Amino acid sequence: MKIYLSRRVLSYISVIIPVALCSLLPLLMSSYYISFVALTFMYIALALSWNFFSGYTGYWSFGHNAFFGIGAYSVAVAIVRFGFPKYLSLIISGISAAILGITLGIVLLRLKGIYFAIALMVFADFLKVMFVNIKYVGGGPGILLPPEYALIPFYYISLGLVIISVLVSYFLKRSYVGYALSAMKDDEIAAQALGINTAKYRVLTLSLSSLVWGVMGGAFAIYMTYINPYSAFDDNLQLVAAVMTIFGGIGTVIGPLVGALVFSLIQEALWVTIPELYLIIVAATLILLLKFMPEGIVGRLTIFKSGKVKRRK
Amino acid sequence: MLLELQILQLLVQGFLLGCIYNLIAMGLNIAFGVAKVVNFAHGAFIMLGAYIAYWIFQIYGISPYISFIFVGVIVGFLGLIPYLVNVEPFFGMREFDALTLLSTYGYALLIINLARLIWTDVLRTVNLGLGPITLGPITISSVYLYGAIISISLSIAFYLVLTRTLIGTAIRATSESWEIAMILGINPKKISRLIFILGVGMAGVAGSILSTIVAINPEMGLSIIGLAFAIITLGGLGNNKGAVIGSFILSYSELFGSFFLGAEYEVAIFFAILFLVLVIKPSGITGVEI
């Protein structure tokens, strides 16, 4: 008897099996590998959620580290100053980052292209400077969280955020919102003329993306048990998320996932062998990538598959 | 000291500091104004200029006030590498802004980390042994004064070139519209290449002047670029008057903010002004509506 598997069932299986495998992995591995995989998941979640704002809308953000930092600091303040339970405070970090995202989305609504990118970047810098100066949150030396080994929770939170980001990326792409965003990316004025409320979708995607970054920042703070303004508002995090996204294919659904996975492996290999050259190689990769393959791995494959390669100049 | 005298002191100091800020932001601004390139590596080139000036001073004993022209030329031609590899091929692409911003970010990281590898994180200073100058009731630092003089003379020279010469007219035409410049027989690609070299060269000059004022280390490349971006965004991207206004707003808000409210609010006031301006007028103080 032949068993027929419909496309739908197959696609469910192809999602469920990796997820099940990933959730069982901590039982099999040593803590070094668990922490490596957990950090990889963190990068995947960050890259995916950066992509569904910047990649889908075409508004490049260079200040997403602001949301990460706000998330990290909300958790730290909630736990240390108010004695909140640890994982409940992750909700606070998500909410505060999302509120910041919505506020910035509304306030910076009129900024376009490069102005938007610079404004967000400057804002993230400003927050960093502010947190260095505010004594209540520990100032420059930072703030200590209750020390507790929290690798396994961090692993599962990261995995959960990866799943959420994949789902959001997928549904944003395949829904009315996705087509609206796509139209908006091509020509915002034309999209408005078609009756698309571009401002609404921009704020919506920014708030979703800042939510993921905020929760991730909170989980990272709990995992590290210590944060300071420089680690919480780390520019390199934003850069690496962007590089991973471009590496995989910006604007695609699984591109950031592929890019972050491949890039994390390269990154880990570099850290182990030649740590002093790590950022130099990241920078050189970025430069060469933008020169030769700005559409990324998945973007290149898609173009190849759909035969668009002939039409490219 | 009397309050009036202190305020006079702050006014003079703020003017000198503003001139230095203008020197930092000027090159970035002209590169954006004409070539429409957001050069994120500007800060890294300033850092490079500072190091070159430092080594010239250490090895040959030539003061940065003399070597700055030479440093500017070297750094300017080094700037040609990112331009030819990662800026010129992107002209005419839809994602030009994002691609150039990210590529130059890559160059910034590359230069800064190479510098860290070669020169380590040690703080270095060019010690010219110039003391403060006392002018009646006020005292000013002489390195700031010389830096401000160089900044003002460069601004005036650039302004004269822009308004009184044929090449300046071609530059202004290119910054208005590439198509019309082409109709008039100007090669906008050549002009923007020239302007990019000039902009990065100004970064080299700013670096050699800064080497006499602050302690130089590789990290300064990133801290300066944020400041320079904030200045030109406040003033209006690509507008020279805007960069001057932005520089002075930054210097005065820093000095008066730290004087009246305390040092921890030094930067906060400027950022608050910047944010408010962006919300009210997204294109900056002097910018045209986008």
XYZ file of C-alpha atoms in Angstrom:
603
model
C 0.000 0.000 0.000
C 1.348 3.329 -0.945
C 1.114 6.117 1.549
C 0.331 9.460 0.009
C 1.757 12.468 1.673
C 0.332 15.739 0.483
C 2.545 18.765 0.059
C 0.981 20.273 3.138
C 1.776 17.285 5.337
C 5.308 17.185 3.943
C 5.861 20.824 4.720
C 4.571 20.280 8.265
C 6.949 17.375 8.687
C 9.859 19.372 7.350
C 9.144 21.966 10.021
C 8.326 19.682 12.934
C 11.317 17.344 12.646
C 14.035 20.038 12.888
C 12.158 21.716 15.730
C 11.832 18.440 17.622
C 15.500 17.663 17.008
C 16.538 21.097 18.188
C 14.482 20.828 21.345
C 16.051 17.456 22.170
C 19.624 18.549 21.430
C 20.483 19.829 24.946
C 20.027 16.295 26.272
C 22.791 15.031 24.017
C 25.437 17.716 24.011
C 28.051 19.145 26.329
C 27.442 22.650 27.629
C 30.002 24.154 25.223
C 27.971 23.004 22.234
C 24.696 23.949 23.900
C 25.915 27.498 24.418
C 27.193 27.636 20.832
C 23.880 26.433 19.424
C 21.942 28.757 21.740
C 23.973 31.767 20.571
C 23.474 30.659 16.975
C 19.725 30.605 17.624
C 19.997 34.074 19.092
C 21.695 35.327 15.934
C 19.126 33.572 13.759
C 16.256 35.170 15.664
C 17.895 38.597 15.489
C 18.679 38.260 11.789
C 15.180 37.040 10.938
C 13.473 39.792 12.859
C 15.815 42.446 11.498
C 14.986 41.129 8.051
C 11.230 41.302 8.402
C 11.514 44.947 9.139
C 14.448 46.127 7.050
C 14.343 43.490 4.348
C 10.595 43.574 3.799
C 9.965 47.300 4.034
C 13.223 48.564 2.526
C 13.783 50.870 5.494
C 17.264 49.887 6.567
C 17.688 50.131 10.288
C 21.136 50.460 11.826
C 19.878 50.984 15.337
C 18.173 47.759 16.301
C 20.708 47.365 19.093
C 18.651 50.043 20.877
C 15.829 47.508 21.274
C 18.212 44.796 22.406
C 19.670 47.115 25.025
C 16.283 48.315 26.226
C 15.169 44.700 26.583
C 18.313 43.793 28.510
C 17.999 46.790 30.824
C 14.269 46.295 31.472
C 14.956 42.766 32.657
C 17.883 43.895 34.776
C 15.945 46.731 36.385
C 12.816 44.626 36.903
C 14.785 41.871 38.614
C 17.315 43.890 40.583
C 15.314 46.972 41.566
C 11.768 45.589 41.759
C 12.408 41.944 42.547
C 10.354 40.606 39.664
C 10.475 36.871 38.944
C 13.116 36.158 36.347
C 11.245 34.906 33.341
C 8.139 36.993 33.932
C 10.318 40.069 33.464
C 11.022 38.933 29.900
C 7.458 40.018 29.146
C 8.331 43.474 30.444
C 11.407 43.625 28.224
C 9.336 42.601 25.208
C 6.678 45.188 25.966
C 9.126 48.017 26.608
C 11.070 47.272 23.429
C 7.839 47.090 21.420
C 6.631 50.392 22.897
C 9.952 51.966 21.946
C 9.593 50.473 18.467
C 6.083 51.857 18.030
C 7.101 55.280 19.356
C 10.131 55.448 17.072
C 8.063 54.192 14.171
C 5.524 56.968 14.671
C 8.028 59.705 15.510
C 10.351 58.900 12.605
C 7.487 58.279 10.213
C 8.457 61.075 7.882
C 12.083 60.044 7.571
C 13.016 58.147 4.454
C 15.932 56.036 3.311
C 19.249 57.186 4.594
C 17.719 59.692 7.020
C 15.836 56.915 8.753
C 18.942 54.742 8.982
C 21.021 57.548 10.462
C 18.305 58.663 12.891
C 17.934 55.173 14.345
C 21.683 54.740 14.568
C 22.064 58.071 16.335
C 19.214 57.145 18.662
C 20.879 53.866 19.646
C 24.100 55.771 20.335
C 22.171 58.302 22.382
C 20.608 55.559 24.517
C 24.034 54.082 25.127
C 25.374 57.433 26.317
C 22.285 57.991 28.469
C 22.638 54.632 30.175
C 26.294 55.340 30.911
C 25.165 58.461 32.751
C 22.116 57.184 34.644
C 23.229 56.043 38.094
C 19.947 54.225 38.788
C 20.754 51.517 36.249
C 24.372 51.163 37.250
C 25.939 53.759 34.944
C 29.093 52.860 33.043
C 30.154 49.917 35.251
C 26.848 48.202 34.518
C 24.455 46.151 36.603
C 24.764 42.680 38.110
C 21.871 40.239 37.958
C 21.431 37.397 40.447
C 24.046 34.874 39.340
C 22.458 31.637 38.348
C 23.301 29.096 35.675
C 20.660 29.687 33.001
C 22.006 28.083 29.838
C 19.142 25.642 29.228
C 16.383 28.305 29.635
C 18.367 30.607 27.341
C 18.569 27.816 24.798
C 14.825 27.233 24.794
C 13.946 30.938 24.759
C 16.221 31.432 21.752
C 14.735 28.424 20.014
C 11.243 29.713 20.724
C 12.110 33.112 19.315
C 13.576 31.509 16.201
C 10.323 29.616 15.646
C 8.254 32.739 16.259
C 10.426 34.781 13.903
C 10.214 32.168 11.161
C 6.436 32.047 11.501
C 6.123 35.826 11.512
C 8.459 36.079 8.496
C 6.437 33.467 6.655
C 3.009 34.893 7.414
C 4.112 38.448 6.771
C 5.350 37.373 3.357
C 2.354 35.287 2.348
C -0.396 37.581 3.567
C -1.998 40.800 2.443
C 0.488 42.632 4.654
C 3.360 40.987 2.807
C 2.132 42.139 -0.581
C 1.509 45.587 0.838
C 5.061 45.712 2.196
C 6.433 44.494 -1.108
C 4.566 47.209 -2.980
C 5.731 49.762 -0.461
C 9.349 48.682 -0.865
C 9.152 49.167 -4.617
C 7.458 52.539 -4.551
C 5.959 53.982 -1.419
C 3.948 56.706 -3.121
C 2.449 54.279 -5.626
C 1.554 51.944 -2.760
C -0.197 54.794 -0.980
C -2.067 55.601 -4.163
C -3.328 52.006 -4.188
C -4.854 52.625 -0.786
C -2.201 50.887 1.290
C -1.686 52.456 4.687
C 2.095 52.303 4.494
C 2.647 54.017 7.837
C 0.583 51.412 9.649
C 2.504 48.474 8.207
C 5.833 50.110 8.808
C 5.020 50.672 12.475
C 3.558 47.157 12.744
C 6.646 45.409 11.401
C 8.999 47.636 13.377
C 7.146 46.853 16.603
C 7.163 43.097 15.919
C 10.840 43.188 15.099
C 11.710 45.296 18.147
C 9.672 42.900 20.302
C 11.865 39.971 19.260
C 15.041 42.001 19.773
C 13.824 43.157 23.190
C 12.953 39.676 24.487
C 16.228 38.366 23.089
C 18.092 41.147 24.887
C 16.319 40.285 28.123
C 17.138 36.596 27.795
C 20.735 37.459 26.971
C 20.991 39.641 30.097
C 19.670 36.802 32.292
C 22.082 34.377 30.643
C 25.119 36.649 31.016
C 24.073 37.735 34.573
C 25.858 41.039 33.965
C 25.258 43.871 31.534
C 26.727 47.289 30.920
C 25.794 49.920 28.336
C 28.500 48.754 25.945
C 27.486 45.107 25.940
C 23.737 45.830 25.915
C 23.852 48.429 23.126
C 26.579 46.631 21.189
C 26.822 47.983 17.620
C 28.509 44.796 16.482
C 25.356 42.804 17.206
C 23.396 44.976 14.812
C 26.155 44.718 12.244
C 26.451 40.949 12.503
C 22.672 40.537 12.200
C 22.715 42.673 9.052
C 25.704 40.818 7.572
C 24.054 37.462 8.252
C 20.845 38.620 6.627
C 22.612 39.895 3.537
C 24.727 36.759 3.401
C 21.607 34.607 3.326
C 19.508 36.890 1.179
C 17.800 40.036 2.345
C 14.042 40.195 1.928
C 13.623 36.422 1.653
C 11.921 34.245 4.273
C 14.617 31.697 5.073
C 17.611 33.695 3.835
C 18.509 35.114 7.259
C 18.215 31.650 8.789
C 20.601 30.141 6.262
C 22.951 33.121 6.461
C 23.027 33.139 10.260
C 23.635 29.399 10.398
C 26.523 29.444 7.930
C 27.955 32.633 9.334
C 27.800 31.402 12.942
C 29.806 28.325 12.019
C 32.437 30.451 10.275
C 32.433 32.854 13.206
C 32.945 30.071 15.744
C 35.762 28.564 13.713
C 37.436 31.984 13.575
C 36.974 32.588 17.293
C 38.610 29.301 18.103
C 41.543 29.669 15.710
C 42.317 33.351 15.054
C 40.272 35.590 17.396
C 42.313 38.707 16.652
C 41.401 38.546 12.974
C 37.723 37.871 13.609
C 36.324 41.366 12.996
C 38.714 41.960 10.105
C 37.372 38.880 8.366
C 33.761 39.866 9.110
C 34.423 43.287 7.588
C 36.179 41.857 4.538
C 33.329 39.380 4.042
C 30.818 42.199 4.167
C 32.736 44.264 1.618
C 33.201 41.383 -0.815
C 29.651 40.151 -0.333
C 28.170 43.513 -1.205
C 30.426 43.749 -4.217
C 29.811 40.333 -5.695
C 26.601 38.914 -4.248
C 24.364 41.603 -2.776
C 21.298 39.381 -3.186
C 22.690 36.647 -0.901
C 22.713 32.851 -1.067
C 18.956 32.312 -1.119
C 18.401 35.317 -3.362
C 20.943 33.965 -5.841
C 19.345 30.500 -5.817
C 15.853 31.916 -6.306
C 16.940 34.006 -9.242
C 18.652 30.993 -10.725
C 15.620 28.757 -10.242
C 13.097 31.152 -11.712
C 15.277 31.786 -14.756
C 15.572 35.463 -14.034
C 19.311 35.161 -14.350
C 19.160 35.824 -18.093
C 17.373 39.096 -17.672
C 19.913 40.497 -15.267
C 22.364 42.899 -16.730
C 35.223 84.340 38.657
C 32.210 86.355 37.608
C 29.387 84.597 35.796
C 29.637 86.975 32.830
C 33.318 86.178 32.433
C 32.646 82.459 32.648
C 30.004 82.782 29.952
C 32.393 84.788 27.783
C 34.956 82.052 28.279
C 32.394 79.423 27.256
C 31.404 81.446 24.190
C 34.977 81.649 22.946
C 35.722 78.031 23.809
C 32.512 76.912 22.122
C 33.451 78.810 18.986
C 36.829 77.077 18.776
C 35.311 73.670 19.518
C 32.631 74.278 16.896
C 35.321 74.976 14.300
C 37.004 71.667 15.136
C 33.660 69.854 14.849
C 33.102 71.517 11.506
C 36.456 70.239 10.303
C 35.378 66.722 11.265
C 31.967 66.948 9.620
C 32.913 68.923 6.489
C 34.426 66.059 4.501
C 31.538 63.734 5.270
C 29.112 66.415 4.262
C 30.605 67.284 0.886
C 30.875 63.592 -0.018
C 27.170 63.244 0.659
C 26.230 66.515 -0.984
C 27.787 65.759 -4.356
C 28.486 62.050 -4.660
C 25.402 61.158 -2.519
C 27.574 58.656 -0.665
C 27.104 58.183 3.048
C 30.693 57.520 3.947
C 30.615 55.575 7.163
C 34.365 55.048 6.963
C 34.934 58.792 7.426
C 35.694 58.383 11.129
C 38.089 55.549 10.385
C 39.908 57.748 7.864
C 40.145 60.481 10.496
C 41.723 57.928 12.806
C 44.109 56.885 10.040
C 45.051 60.520 9.426
C 45.726 60.981 13.123
C 48.039 57.967 13.156
C 49.908 59.065 10.048
C 50.402 62.538 11.521
C 51.530 60.948 14.773
C 54.139 58.767 13.088
C 55.395 61.627 10.938
C 55.811 63.615 14.135
C 57.520 60.738 15.935
C 59.907 59.767 13.144
C 60.695 63.034 11.359
C 59.675 65.486 14.060
C 57.444 67.417 11.679
C 54.550 69.122 13.462
C 51.031 68.099 12.352
C 50.356 71.776 11.577
C 52.808 71.453 8.692
C 52.254 67.838 7.686
C 48.451 68.015 7.537
C 48.364 68.784 3.814
C 50.548 65.780 3.055
C 48.452 63.579 5.356
C 45.297 64.808 3.647
C 46.652 63.835 0.225
C 47.693 60.341 1.357
C 44.415 59.621 3.121
C 42.425 61.072 0.236
C 44.004 58.681 -2.222
C 43.517 55.766 0.175
C 39.839 56.719 0.088
C 39.853 55.915 -3.596
C 39.960 52.174 -2.788
C 36.498 51.936 -1.184
C 35.170 54.340 -3.775
C 36.296 52.369 -6.806
C 35.511 48.941 -5.374
C 32.273 49.480 -3.495
C 30.738 52.801 -4.436
C 31.096 53.389 -8.154
C 29.697 49.988 -9.233
C 26.501 50.715 -7.293
C 25.618 53.963 -9.072
C 22.115 53.783 -10.474
C 21.032 50.871 -8.289
C 17.827 51.184 -6.315
C 19.475 50.184 -3.036
C 22.426 52.538 -3.580
C 22.137 54.235 -0.169
C 21.962 51.047 1.846
C 24.667 49.282 -0.167
C 27.155 52.136 0.135
C 26.374 52.708 3.805
C 26.936 49.053 4.621
C 30.059 48.759 2.461
C 31.644 51.819 4.005
C 30.673 50.446 7.420
C 32.626 47.361 6.409
C 35.624 49.503 5.463
C 35.352 51.357 8.786
C 35.498 48.085 10.693
C 38.317 46.819 8.514
C 40.470 49.928 8.995
C 39.775 50.187 12.722
C 40.540 46.555 13.424
C 43.641 46.564 11.243
C 44.794 49.616 13.169
C 44.101 47.805 16.422
C 46.115 44.854 15.200
C 49.063 46.990 14.141
C 49.116 49.759 16.737
C 47.193 48.096 19.633
C 44.797 49.996 21.876
C 47.516 52.146 23.470
C 46.580 55.828 23.734
C 49.069 58.019 21.901
C 49.440 61.771 21.941
C 51.351 64.273 19.871
C 52.918 66.520 22.469
C 53.906 69.811 20.874
C 54.431 71.512 24.225
C 52.001 74.325 23.421
C 50.544 75.876 26.554
C 47.344 77.847 26.969
C 47.101 81.419 25.737
C 45.733 84.117 28.026
C 43.767 86.873 26.319
C 42.776 89.393 28.987
C 40.228 87.705 31.231
C 39.887 84.511 29.217
C 42.213 81.572 28.690
C 42.166 79.425 25.586
C 44.046 76.329 24.621
C 46.440 77.042 21.775
C 45.947 73.683 20.026
C 42.249 74.458 19.727
C 43.058 77.922 18.401
C 45.404 76.613 15.684
C 42.939 73.858 14.787
C 40.151 76.415 14.491
C 42.300 78.651 12.284
C 43.027 75.743 9.930
C 39.359 74.751 9.921
C 38.188 78.278 9.093
C 40.778 78.740 6.346
C 39.875 75.400 4.788
C 36.165 76.264 4.860
C 36.819 79.627 3.222
C 39.087 78.055 0.612
C 36.496 75.435 -0.198
C 33.778 78.066 -0.383
C 35.858 80.165 -2.795
C 36.630 77.170 -4.980
C 32.954 76.289 -5.032
C 31.723 79.741 -5.980
C 34.535 81.339 -7.981
C 36.034 78.636 -10.167
C 34.887 76.586 -13.135
C 35.398 73.289 -11.330
C 33.374 74.650 -8.407
C 30.523 75.454 -10.745
C 30.733 71.937 -12.165
C 30.621 70.521 -8.628
C 27.565 72.572 -7.770
C 25.841 71.538 -10.987
C 26.541 67.865 -10.233
C 25.149 68.177 -6.738
C 21.953 69.715 -8.171
C 21.296 67.088 -10.819
C 23.386 64.451 -12.516
C 21.343 64.494 -15.699
C 21.587 68.226 -16.213
C 25.302 68.165 -15.433
C 25.699 65.549 -18.138
C 23.785 67.699 -20.631
C 26.165 70.544 -19.866
C 29.136 68.355 -20.734
C 30.212 67.612 -17.177
C 31.191 64.067 -16.298
C 29.393 63.580 -12.973
C 31.252 60.345 -12.236
C 34.570 62.160 -12.476
C 33.300 65.006 -10.333
C 31.985 62.730 -7.629
C 35.210 60.747 -7.618
C 37.106 64.006 -7.134
C 34.752 65.089 -4.374
C 35.044 61.774 -2.610
C 38.844 62.052 -2.610
C 38.496 65.609 -1.327
C 36.082 64.534 1.413
C 38.295 61.706 2.601
C 41.308 64.010 2.311
C 39.552 66.406 4.663
C 39.165 63.468 7.027
C 42.945 63.101 6.903
C 43.389 66.794 7.668
C 40.892 66.563 10.539
C 42.781 63.559 11.840
C 46.126 65.325 11.872
C 44.593 68.310 13.689
C 42.841 66.003 16.174
C 46.103 64.196 16.922
C 47.300 67.379 18.653
C 44.088 67.732 20.687
C 42.976 64.286 21.817
C 44.708 61.021 22.627
C 44.512 58.837 19.527
C 43.501 55.197 19.541
C 41.807 52.940 16.964
C 38.402 53.187 18.669
C 38.128 56.905 17.966
C 37.097 56.054 14.408
C 33.702 54.849 15.591
C 33.046 57.455 18.263
C 33.786 60.301 15.858
C 31.567 59.049 13.078
C 28.455 59.108 15.291
C 29.193 62.705 16.202
C 29.846 63.714 12.602
C 26.617 62.065 11.419
C 24.657 63.762 14.176
C 26.096 67.152 13.159
C 25.317 66.881 9.478
C 21.895 65.321 10.034
C 20.970 68.190 12.328
C 22.172 70.790 9.854
C 20.774 69.110 6.775
C 22.649 66.392 4.881
C 24.855 67.695 2.116
C 24.494 71.355 2.986
C 27.701 73.153 3.951
C 25.965 75.891 5.893
C 24.036 73.176 7.699
C 27.248 71.470 8.797
C 28.537 74.752 10.237
C 25.277 75.369 12.103
C 25.201 71.788 13.375
C 28.798 72.025 14.608
C 28.129 75.156 16.604
C 24.890 73.818 18.064
C 26.806 70.734 19.190
C 29.715 72.652 20.713
C 27.567 75.203 22.513
C 25.001 72.692 23.763
C 27.838 70.547 25.117
C 29.633 73.375 26.879
C 26.592 75.186 28.240
C 24.853 71.904 29.085
C 27.766 70.696 31.166
C 28.216 74.151 32.717
C 24.622 74.647 33.829
C 23.363 71.079 34.303
C 26.423 68.951 34.965
C 28.769 66.897 32.813
C 26.424 63.896 32.507
C 23.965 65.942 30.420
C 26.658 67.115 28.022
C 25.575 64.972 25.089
C 21.936 64.447 26.076
C 20.924 68.027 25.299
C 22.349 67.892 21.816
C 20.633 64.610 21.067
C 17.361 65.990 22.373
C 17.719 68.979 20.020
C 18.602 66.666 17.140
C 15.643 64.405 17.769
C 13.251 67.306 18.044
C 14.527 68.837 14.799
C 14.218 65.511 12.986
C 10.639 65.115 14.156
C 9.658 68.634 13.151
C 11.764 68.905 10.005
C 13.120 65.527 8.865
C 15.606 67.003 6.422
C 17.438 69.030 9.069
C 17.659 72.743 9.761
C 18.743 73.901 6.310
C 17.555 70.914 4.302
C 14.941 71.060 1.582
C 11.808 68.962 2.090
C 12.215 65.375 0.922
